[in-house]
mmCIF file of C-alpha atoms and ligand atoms in Angstrom:
data_model
loop_
_atom_site.group_PDB
_atom_site.id
_atom_site.type_symbol
_atom_site.label_atom_id
_atom_site.label_comp_id
_atom_site.label_asym_id
_atom_site.label_seq_id
_atom_site.Cartn_x
_atom_site.Cartn_y
_atom_site.Cartn_z
ATOM 1 C CA MET A 100 38.807 -42.656 2.591
ATOM 2 C CA ARG A 101 36.885 -39.973 2.137
ATOM 3 C CA VAL A 102 39.896 -37.404 1.139
ATOM 4 C CA PHE A 103 42.056 -37.849 -1.328
ATOM 5 C CA ARG A 104 45.603 -35.521 -0.527
ATOM 6 C CA SER A 105 47.810 -37.012 0.941
ATOM 7 C CA VAL A 106 49.802 -40.216 1.315
ATOM 8 C CA LYS A 107 48.503 -40.219 4.825
ATOM 9 C CA ASP A 108 45.100 -40.968 3.808
ATOM 10 C CA LEU A 109 46.297 -44.305 2.042
ATOM 11 C CA GLY A 110 47.994 -45.749 4.827
ATOM 12 C CA PRO A 111 50.338 -47.664 5.530
ATOM 13 C CA LEU A 112 52.482 -47.807 1.553
ATOM 14 C CA ASP A 113 53.241 -51.680 1.268
ATOM 15 C CA VAL A 114 49.962 -52.306 1.196
ATOM 16 C CA ALA A 115 48.950 -49.339 -1.495
ATOM 17 C CA LEU A 116 51.734 -50.100 -3.162
ATOM 18 C CA LYS A 117 50.574 -53.942 -3.395
ATOM 19 C CA GLU A 118 47.493 -52.993 -4.084
ATOM 20 C CA ALA A 119 48.152 -51.009 -7.072
ATOM 21 C CA MET A 120 51.084 -54.065 -8.422
ATOM 22 C CA GLU A 121 46.855 -56.523 -7.899
ATOM 23 C CA ILE A 122 45.421 -53.905 -9.924
ATOM 24 C CA LYS A 123 47.670 -53.710 -12.778
ATOM 25 C CA ALA A 124 47.680 -57.068 -13.032
ATOM 26 C CA ASP A 125 44.283 -57.326 -13.690
ATOM 27 C CA ARG A 126 42.438 -53.290 -14.214
ATOM 28 C CA TYR A 127 39.177 -54.287 -14.163
ATOM 29 C CA LYS A 128 39.055 -56.688 -11.132
ATOM 30 C CA TYR A 129 36.706 -54.694 -9.502
ATOM 31 C CA GLN A 130 34.256 -53.510 -13.050
ATOM 32 C CA GLU A 131 31.640 -54.336 -10.282
ATOM 33 C CA LEU A 132 31.881 -52.250 -7.265
ATOM 34 C CA GLY A 133 31.586 -48.920 -9.104
ATOM 35 C CA ARG A 134 28.385 -50.056 -10.443
ATOM 36 C CA ASN A 135 25.340 -47.087 -10.473
ATOM 37 C CA LYS A 136 27.780 -45.008 -9.147
ATOM 38 C CA THR A 137 29.532 -41.680 -10.751
ATOM 39 C CA ALA A 138 32.486 -39.638 -10.310
ATOM 40 C CA LEU A 139 32.383 -36.192 -11.233
ATOM 41 C CA LEU A 140 36.073 -34.598 -12.293
ATOM 42 C CA ILE A 141 35.729 -30.540 -11.889
ATOM 43 C CA PHE A 142 38.886 -29.633 -13.910
ATOM 44 C CA PHE A 143 39.598 -24.846 -13.128
ATOM 45 C CA ASN A 144 43.334 -25.540 -14.592
ATOM 46 C CA ASN A 145 44.215 -27.356 -18.207
ATOM 47 C CA SER A 146 44.735 -31.659 -18.254
ATOM 48 C CA LEU A 147 45.732 -33.920 -20.474
ATOM 49 C CA ARG A 148 46.654 -37.149 -18.054
ATOM 50 C CA THR A 149 44.389 -35.965 -15.100
ATOM 51 C CA ARG A 150 40.768 -36.399 -17.444
ATOM 52 C CA LEU A 151 42.049 -39.279 -19.262
ATOM 53 C CA SER A 152 43.251 -41.323 -16.932
ATOM 54 C CA THR A 153 40.893 -41.143 -13.803
ATOM 55 C CA GLN A 154 37.894 -41.260 -16.712
ATOM 56 C CA LYS A 155 39.878 -44.645 -17.205
ATOM 57 C CA ALA A 156 40.117 -45.534 -14.135
ATOM 58 C CA ALA A 157 36.735 -44.419 -13.532
ATOM 59 C CA MET A 158 35.305 -47.081 -16.240
ATOM 60 C CA ASN A 159 38.494 -49.366 -14.919
ATOM 61 C CA LEU A 160 35.800 -49.815 -11.204
ATOM 62 C CA GLY A 161 32.922 -50.084 -13.843
ATOM 63 C CA MET A 162 31.459 -46.148 -12.648
ATOM 64 C CA ASN A 163 30.077 -43.792 -14.375
ATOM 65 C CA VAL A 164 32.084 -40.461 -15.573
ATOM 66 C CA ILE A 165 30.703 -36.862 -15.730
ATOM 67 C CA VAL A 166 33.740 -34.490 -16.975
ATOM 68 C CA LEU A 167 33.037 -30.507 -15.849
ATOM 69 C CA ASP A 168 35.595 -27.929 -17.611
ATOM 70 C CA VAL A 169 34.805 -25.175 -15.349
ATOM 71 C CA ASN A 170 35.682 -22.361 -17.534
ATOM 72 C CA GLN A 171 34.820 -24.164 -20.846
ATOM 73 C CA GLY A 172 30.595 -23.395 -20.624
ATOM 74 C CA ALA A 173 29.990 -24.271 -17.562
ATOM 75 C CA TRP A 174 29.209 -20.624 -15.467
ATOM 76 C CA LYS A 175 31.592 -17.838 -14.725
ATOM 77 C CA LEU A 176 31.779 -18.715 -10.301
ATOM 78 C CA GLU A 177 32.725 -16.129 -8.288
ATOM 79 C CA THR A 178 34.913 -18.233 -5.332
ATOM 80 C CA GLU A 179 35.526 -15.427 -2.903
ATOM 81 C CA ARG A 180 32.358 -15.077 -0.238
ATOM 82 C CA GLY A 181 30.394 -11.704 0.782
ATOM 83 C CA VAL A 182 31.108 -9.914 -2.831
ATOM 84 C CA VAL A 183 28.732 -8.140 -4.615
ATOM 85 C CA MET A 184 28.137 -10.188 -7.401
ATOM 86 C CA ASP A 185 28.474 -7.218 -10.274
ATOM 87 C CA GLY A 186 31.436 -8.389 -12.722
ATOM 88 C CA ASP A 187 31.365 -11.326 -14.233
ATOM 89 C CA LYS A 188 30.294 -14.255 -11.926
ATOM 90 C CA SER A 189 26.779 -15.644 -12.636
ATOM 91 C CA GLU A 190 27.277 -18.131 -10.476
ATOM 92 C CA HIS A 191 28.969 -18.536 -6.957
ATOM 93 C CA LEU A 192 31.138 -21.392 -5.605
ATOM 94 C CA LEU A 193 28.928 -21.999 -2.013
ATOM 95 C CA GLU A 194 25.706 -22.961 -4.833
ATOM 96 C CA ALA A 195 27.696 -24.956 -7.464
ATOM 97 C CA ILE A 196 29.521 -27.078 -4.761
ATOM 98 C CA PRO A 197 26.300 -28.886 -3.409
ATOM 99 C CA VAL A 198 24.317 -28.494 -7.013
ATOM 100 C CA MET A 199 27.286 -30.390 -8.205
ATOM 101 C CA ALA A 200 27.147 -32.991 -6.055
ATOM 102 C CA SER A 201 23.862 -33.540 -6.101
ATOM 103 C CA TYR A 202 24.863 -35.394 -9.152
ATOM 104 C CA CYS A 203 28.093 -37.662 -7.888
ATOM 105 C CA ASP A 204 29.188 -40.019 -5.754
ATOM 106 C CA VAL A 205 32.507 -38.720 -5.530
ATOM 107 C CA ILE A 206 34.620 -35.617 -6.926
ATOM 108 C CA GLY A 207 37.658 -35.072 -8.067
ATOM 109 C CA VAL A 208 38.578 -31.622 -8.284
ATOM 110 C CA ARG A 209 42.358 -29.765 -10.162
ATOM 111 C CA SER A 210 42.505 -26.240 -8.853
ATOM 112 C CA PHE A 211 45.774 -24.877 -8.803
ATOM 113 C CA ALA A 212 47.802 -22.283 -7.284
ATOM 114 C CA ARG A 213 46.594 -18.003 -7.824
ATOM 115 C CA PHE A 214 49.148 -16.747 -7.519
ATOM 116 C CA GLU A 215 46.829 -14.026 -6.094
ATOM 117 C CA SER A 216 47.541 -14.875 -1.973
ATOM 118 C CA ARG A 217 50.510 -17.224 -0.873
ATOM 119 C CA GLU A 218 47.865 -18.347 2.479
ATOM 120 C CA ASP A 219 44.808 -18.505 0.154
ATOM 121 C CA ASP A 220 46.549 -21.090 -2.316
ATOM 122 C CA TYR A 221 48.393 -22.760 0.495
ATOM 123 C CA ASN A 222 45.658 -22.673 2.564
ATOM 124 C CA GLU A 223 44.009 -24.497 0.109
ATOM 125 C CA LYS A 224 41.265 -22.875 0.293
ATOM 126 C CA ILE A 225 38.917 -24.073 -2.917
ATOM 127 C CA LEU A 226 39.257 -27.774 -2.035
ATOM 128 C CA GLU A 227 38.199 -27.548 1.137
ATOM 129 C CA GLN A 228 35.137 -25.494 0.019
ATOM 130 C CA PHE A 229 34.448 -28.948 -1.878
ATOM 131 C CA ILE A 230 35.123 -31.095 0.702
ATOM 132 C CA GLN A 231 33.564 -29.329 3.297
ATOM 133 C CA TYR A 232 29.835 -28.096 1.188
ATOM 134 C CA SER A 233 29.811 -30.854 -1.756
ATOM 135 C CA GLY A 234 28.592 -33.933 1.192
ATOM 136 C CA LYS A 235 31.236 -35.938 -0.210
ATOM 137 C CA PRO A 236 34.192 -37.734 -1.278
ATOM 138 C CA VAL A 237 36.748 -35.473 -2.229
ATOM 139 C CA PHE A 238 39.793 -36.071 -4.251
ATOM 140 C CA PHE A 239 42.669 -33.378 -5.319
ATOM 141 C CA MET A 240 43.542 -33.909 -8.805
ATOM 142 C CA GLU A 241 46.716 -30.543 -8.860
ATOM 143 C CA SER A 242 45.055 -28.836 -5.839
ATOM 144 C CA ALA A 243 46.961 -24.620 -4.834
ATOM 145 C CA THR A 244 49.749 -27.215 -3.617
ATOM 146 C CA VAL A 245 49.699 -31.455 -3.879
ATOM 147 C CA HIS A 246 49.356 -33.731 -6.544
ATOM 148 C CA PRO A 247 49.453 -36.958 -4.762
ATOM 149 C CA LEU A 248 47.906 -38.806 -7.869
ATOM 150 C CA GLN A 249 50.653 -38.180 -9.231
ATOM 151 C CA SER A 250 52.845 -39.104 -7.065
ATOM 152 C CA PHE A 251 51.347 -41.930 -5.508
ATOM 153 C CA ALA A 252 51.766 -43.238 -9.749
ATOM 154 C CA ASP A 253 55.345 -42.087 -9.369
ATOM 155 C CA LEU A 254 56.110 -44.062 -6.403
ATOM 156 C CA ILE A 255 54.741 -47.252 -7.910
ATOM 157 C CA THR A 256 56.549 -46.717 -10.609
ATOM 158 C CA ILE A 257 59.786 -46.412 -8.637
ATOM 159 C CA GLU A 258 59.364 -49.842 -6.677
ATOM 160 C CA GLU A 259 58.946 -51.232 -10.302
ATOM 161 C CA TYR A 260 62.315 -50.067 -12.039
ATOM 162 C CA LYS A 261 64.413 -50.111 -9.039
ATOM 163 C CA GLU A 262 67.470 -52.036 -9.030
ATOM 164 C CA ARG A 263 68.549 -51.565 -5.495
ATOM 165 C CA GLN A 264 66.489 -51.733 -2.245
ATOM 166 C CA HIS A 265 66.627 -48.212 -0.869
ATOM 167 C CA PRO A 266 67.457 -46.639 -4.412
ATOM 168 C CA LYS A 267 69.036 -42.906 -4.237
ATOM 169 C CA VAL A 268 65.649 -40.097 -5.358
ATOM 170 C CA VAL A 269 67.160 -37.110 -7.202
ATOM 171 C CA LEU A 270 63.777 -34.654 -7.172
ATOM 172 C CA THR A 271 65.571 -31.447 -9.509
ATOM 173 C CA TRP A 272 64.435 -28.419 -10.054
ATOM 174 C CA ALA A 273 65.011 -27.288 -13.623
ATOM 175 C CA PRO A 274 64.695 -23.600 -15.285
ATOM 176 C CA HIS A 275 61.010 -22.960 -17.146
ATOM 177 C CA PRO A 276 60.127 -19.644 -19.749
ATOM 178 C CA LYS A 277 56.529 -19.358 -17.157
ATOM 179 C CA ALA A 278 55.586 -19.165 -13.379
ATOM 180 C CA LEU A 279 54.421 -22.982 -12.514
ATOM 181 C CA PRO A 280 53.591 -23.944 -9.023
ATOM 182 C CA GLN A 281 54.723 -26.140 -6.728
ATOM 183 C CA ALA A 282 52.322 -29.020 -5.964
ATOM 184 C CA VAL A 283 54.160 -31.453 -7.892
ATOM 185 C CA PRO A 284 57.588 -31.036 -6.264
ATOM 186 C CA ASN A 285 55.525 -30.436 -1.961
ATOM 187 C CA SER A 286 53.596 -34.139 -3.117
ATOM 188 C CA PHE A 287 56.669 -35.590 -4.562
ATOM 189 C CA ALA A 288 59.091 -34.894 -1.702
ATOM 190 C CA GLU A 289 55.917 -35.470 0.593
ATOM 191 C CA TRP A 290 55.943 -39.185 -0.211
ATOM 192 C CA MET A 291 59.974 -39.824 -0.923
ATOM 193 C CA ASN A 292 60.024 -39.320 2.323
ATOM 194 C CA ALA A 293 57.519 -41.889 3.328
ATOM 195 C CA ALA A 294 59.254 -44.430 0.788
ATOM 196 C CA ASP A 295 61.888 -46.951 1.328
ATOM 197 C CA VAL A 296 64.630 -44.330 -0.420
ATOM 198 C CA ASP A 297 67.809 -42.452 -0.300
ATOM 199 C CA PHE A 298 65.848 -38.626 -0.813
ATOM 200 C CA VAL A 299 67.792 -35.704 -1.968
ATOM 201 C CA VAL A 300 66.407 -31.727 -2.702
ATOM 202 C CA THR A 301 68.339 -29.476 -5.851
ATOM 203 C CA HIS A 302 66.934 -26.481 -6.537
ATOM 204 C CA PRO A 303 69.576 -23.072 -6.757
ATOM 205 C CA GLU A 304 68.444 -20.968 -3.490
ATOM 206 C CA GLY A 305 65.391 -19.092 -2.417
ATOM 207 C CA TYR A 306 63.505 -21.738 -3.748
ATOM 208 C CA GLU A 307 63.493 -23.608 -1.343
ATOM 209 C CA LEU A 308 59.957 -26.034 -0.964
ATOM 210 C CA ASP A 309 57.367 -25.095 2.459
ATOM 211 C CA PRO A 310 58.752 -27.659 5.298
ATOM 212 C CA GLN A 311 55.260 -29.624 5.473
ATOM 213 C CA PHE A 312 55.919 -30.879 2.314
ATOM 214 C CA VAL A 313 60.225 -30.963 1.753
ATOM 215 C CA GLY A 314 60.250 -32.203 6.081
ATOM 216 C CA ASP A 315 63.949 -33.112 7.033
ATOM 217 C CA ALA A 316 64.870 -34.188 3.012
ATOM 218 C CA ARG A 317 68.059 -33.205 2.687
ATOM 219 C CA VAL A 318 68.839 -30.805 0.168
ATOM 220 C CA GLU A 319 72.352 -29.867 -2.094
ATOM 221 C CA TYR A 320 71.994 -26.213 -3.873
ATOM 222 C CA ASP A 321 74.725 -28.354 -5.660
ATOM 223 C CA GLN A 322 73.036 -29.819 -8.758
ATOM 224 C CA MET A 323 76.102 -32.020 -9.667
ATOM 225 C CA LYS A 324 76.976 -33.299 -6.586
ATOM 226 C CA ALA A 325 73.519 -33.783 -5.802
ATOM 227 C CA PHE A 326 72.884 -36.123 -9.127
ATOM 228 C CA GLU A 327 76.292 -38.699 -7.869
ATOM 229 C CA GLY A 328 74.905 -42.555 -8.297
ATOM 230 C CA ALA A 329 71.451 -40.661 -7.982
ATOM 231 C CA ASP A 330 69.265 -44.034 -9.123
ATOM 232 C CA PHE A 331 66.631 -41.341 -10.129
ATOM 233 C CA ILE A 332 66.743 -38.696 -11.572
ATOM 234 C CA TYR A 333 62.887 -36.351 -11.171
ATOM 235 C CA ALA A 334 62.824 -33.040 -12.509
ATOM 236 C CA LYS A 335 60.462 -30.021 -12.408
ATOM 237 C CA ASN A 336 60.612 -26.097 -12.166
ATOM 238 C CA TRP A 337 58.349 -24.830 -9.893
ATOM 239 C CA SER A 338 57.898 -21.288 -9.254
ATOM 240 C CA CYS A 339 59.077 -19.701 -5.909
ATOM 241 C CA PRO A 340 57.803 -20.798 -2.904
ATOM 242 C CA GLY A 341 57.803 -18.230 -0.629
ATOM 243 C CA VAL A 342 59.720 -19.448 2.336
ATOM 244 C CA THR A 343 62.485 -17.535 3.015
ATOM 245 C CA ARG A 344 60.267 -15.018 1.190
ATOM 246 C CA PRO A 345 56.721 -14.332 1.702
ATOM 247 C CA GLU A 346 57.239 -11.178 -1.019
ATOM 248 C CA ASP A 347 58.798 -13.650 -4.089
ATOM 249 C CA TYR A 348 55.825 -16.100 -3.479
ATOM 250 C CA GLY A 349 55.218 -17.609 -7.011
ATOM 251 C CA LYS A 350 57.880 -16.190 -8.993
ATOM 252 C CA VAL A 351 60.307 -16.856 -11.962
ATOM 253 C CA LEU A 352 63.889 -15.777 -9.640
ATOM 254 C CA SER A 353 65.923 -17.840 -12.006
ATOM 255 C CA LYS A 354 65.899 -19.460 -15.888
ATOM 256 C CA ASP A 355 69.441 -21.155 -15.795
ATOM 257 C CA MET A 356 69.501 -22.595 -18.564
ATOM 258 C CA SER A 357 73.053 -24.815 -16.791
ATOM 259 C CA TRP A 358 70.470 -26.634 -14.456
ATOM 260 C CA THR A 359 68.474 -28.508 -17.503
ATOM 261 C CA VAL A 360 69.450 -31.979 -17.107
ATOM 262 C CA SER A 361 71.575 -33.364 -20.043
ATOM 263 C CA ASP A 362 73.543 -35.959 -20.341
ATOM 264 C CA ARG A 363 76.346 -34.147 -18.177
ATOM 265 C CA GLN A 364 73.922 -34.838 -15.756
ATOM 266 C CA MET A 365 73.530 -37.907 -15.684
ATOM 267 C CA ALA A 366 76.738 -39.218 -16.202
ATOM 268 C CA VAL A 367 77.838 -38.346 -12.497
ATOM 269 C CA THR A 368 74.541 -40.880 -12.388
ATOM 270 C CA ASN A 369 74.276 -44.283 -11.215
ATOM 271 C CA ASN A 370 72.897 -44.772 -14.884
ATOM 272 C CA ALA A 371 69.606 -42.960 -13.718
ATOM 273 C CA HIS A 372 66.423 -42.891 -14.600
ATOM 274 C CA PHE A 373 64.562 -40.477 -15.139
ATOM 275 C CA MET A 374 61.598 -38.561 -14.659
ATOM 276 C CA HIS A 375 58.735 -36.222 -14.927
ATOM 277 C CA CYS A 376 55.201 -36.066 -14.630
ATOM 278 C CA LEU A 377 54.906 -34.718 -18.260
ATOM 279 C CA PRO A 378 54.062 -32.678 -19.530
ATOM 280 C CA VAL A 379 57.610 -31.331 -19.954
ATOM 281 C CA ARG A 380 59.144 -28.237 -22.360
ATOM 282 C CA ARG A 381 61.258 -30.200 -23.987
ATOM 283 C CA ASN A 382 65.016 -28.383 -23.727
ATOM 284 C CA MET A 383 64.702 -25.798 -20.992
ATOM 285 C CA ILE A 384 63.498 -29.321 -17.651
ATOM 286 C CA VAL A 385 64.928 -31.250 -19.855
ATOM 287 C CA THR A 386 66.841 -31.851 -22.997
ATOM 288 C CA ASP A 387 66.602 -34.841 -25.895
ATOM 289 C CA ASP A 388 68.580 -37.443 -25.797
ATOM 290 C CA VAL A 389 68.025 -37.589 -21.511
ATOM 291 C CA ILE A 390 64.562 -38.148 -22.306
ATOM 292 C CA GLU A 391 64.836 -40.352 -25.150
ATOM 293 C CA SER A 392 67.101 -42.356 -24.210
ATOM 294 C CA PRO A 393 66.010 -46.541 -22.700
ATOM 295 C CA ARG A 394 66.322 -44.692 -19.140
ATOM 296 C CA SER A 395 63.437 -42.342 -19.689
ATOM 297 C CA LEU A 396 60.445 -43.388 -18.051
ATOM 298 C CA VAL A 397 58.065 -40.663 -18.776
ATOM 299 C CA ILE A 398 56.012 -42.572 -20.815
ATOM 300 C CA PRO A 399 55.718 -45.812 -18.065
ATOM 301 C CA GLU A 400 55.090 -42.833 -15.342
ATOM 302 C CA ALA A 401 52.490 -41.763 -17.257
ATOM 303 C CA ALA A 402 50.429 -44.949 -17.269
ATOM 304 C CA ASN A 403 50.258 -45.830 -14.407
ATOM 305 C CA ARG A 404 48.221 -42.535 -13.890
ATOM 306 C CA GLU A 405 46.183 -45.337 -14.516
ATOM 307 C CA ILE A 406 46.354 -46.771 -11.376
ATOM 308 C CA SER A 407 47.166 -44.693 -9.317
ATOM 309 C CA ALA A 408 43.762 -43.812 -9.354
ATOM 310 C CA THR A 409 41.795 -46.955 -9.400
ATOM 311 C CA VAL A 410 43.390 -47.439 -6.275
ATOM 312 C CA VAL A 411 41.916 -43.756 -5.389
ATOM 313 C CA LEU A 412 38.698 -44.664 -6.984
ATOM 314 C CA LYS A 413 38.658 -48.108 -5.068
ATOM 315 C CA ARG A 414 39.115 -46.592 -1.435
ATOM 316 C CA MET A 415 36.484 -44.393 -2.185
ATOM 317 C CA LEU A 416 33.618 -46.656 -3.907
ATOM 318 C CA GLU A 417 35.094 -48.979 -0.776
ATOM 319 C CA ALA A 418 33.735 -46.606 1.995
ATOM 320 C CA LEU A 419 31.283 -45.669 0.635
ATOM 321 C CA LYS A 420 29.139 -48.878 0.599
HETATM 322 C C1 AN0 B 667 51.681 -28.022 -14.212
HETATM 323 C C2 AN0 B 667 52.348 -27.567 -12.955
HETATM 324 O O1 AN0 B 667 53.539 -27.166 -13.363
HETATM 325 O O2 AN0 B 667 51.797 -28.183 -11.832
HETATM 326 C C3 AN0 B 667 50.513 -29.422 -13.856
HETATM 327 C C4 AN0 B 667 51.285 -30.254 -14.200
HETATM 328 C C5 AN0 B 667 50.963 -31.272 -14.232
HETATM 329 N N1 AN0 B 667 52.089 -27.671 -14.988
HETATM 330 C C6 AN0 B 667 52.370 -27.005 -16.272
HETATM 331 O O3 AN0 B 667 51.320 -25.803 -16.181
HETATM 332 C C7 AN0 B 667 53.296 -26.715 -18.009
HETATM 333 N N1 CP B 668 51.694 -35.195 -14.862
HETATM 334 C C1 CP B 668 49.858 -34.156 -15.143
HETATM 335 O O1 CP B 668 49.586 -33.776 -14.195
HETATM 336 O O2 CP B 668 49.156 -34.185 -16.454
HETATM 337 P P1 CP B 668 48.471 -32.882 -16.154
HETATM 338 O O3 CP B 668 48.283 -32.332 -16.292
HETATM 339 O O4 CP B 668 48.304 -32.673 -17.867
HETATM 340 O O5 CP B 668 46.981 -33.945 -16.284
#
């Protein structure tokens, strides 16, 4: 695997899930695979889980790890070609990428949507440059539009906790004070469309996800109706994807607190498990009672980030041989 951004990069999902379970049973099974190989993890944005779980995954495989927080201690990077660099940016991405790549064997990059231009974000302007100019395998640690390591961990979690075949999985929008990217819901939709689940998306009008990710998934604007009989509730805020009104891209269109996931909505589900990728704002996205309930999976879900990252790095190491 040279690039990991999409569910398609993983090949058949049953094979990937089997591999995940094998690694979960013995996470050090492939500790010789990464000997004298170096993973470079580059963060343009904050992280707790991705940073720790991906480092842990690399260590499981016997790799060396270098972590760079671009905004803390590195030179400020220019990302646009052709600009006269007379401002506060000391170095261009076009030099920085091949230099960073020269010190490692695989590269993970986190670079969120900037909300300056829908086109730049949805064209993955930053990650595409890493793919093009690094000459190394690149995996997405949440880009402008996708968060595949999260969705893979989510799928593993659903597989582990499902109590029937073809469970009903509901992705619900929930309120948040600040504009957040669409990466998590985009990838979750993409992965659920590929998985053996009954997938429903619910959100207020105007929050329609990009068709390249949401595909033909069922969209239900009535949250209570969407929750009926659900086995898994996956909550997430996202800002306006700008599908119907491009001028609204990245805007907060609603802070409707009736969408906060509480016992009221959970009562109509099939005793559903609650999921969220974290970090989560309590009593905005979900009430204390729901996130603390025995049906909440937020901790095992986060723990599975180590497993999804181990599988992905293992695949990349195997492709290096
Ligand atoms: C980020 C987001 O919504 O994309 C990261 C989630 C994994 N969340 C925040 O910025 C709070
Ligand atoms: N879920 C997730 O990616 O968390 P971090 O932003 O803390 O890495």
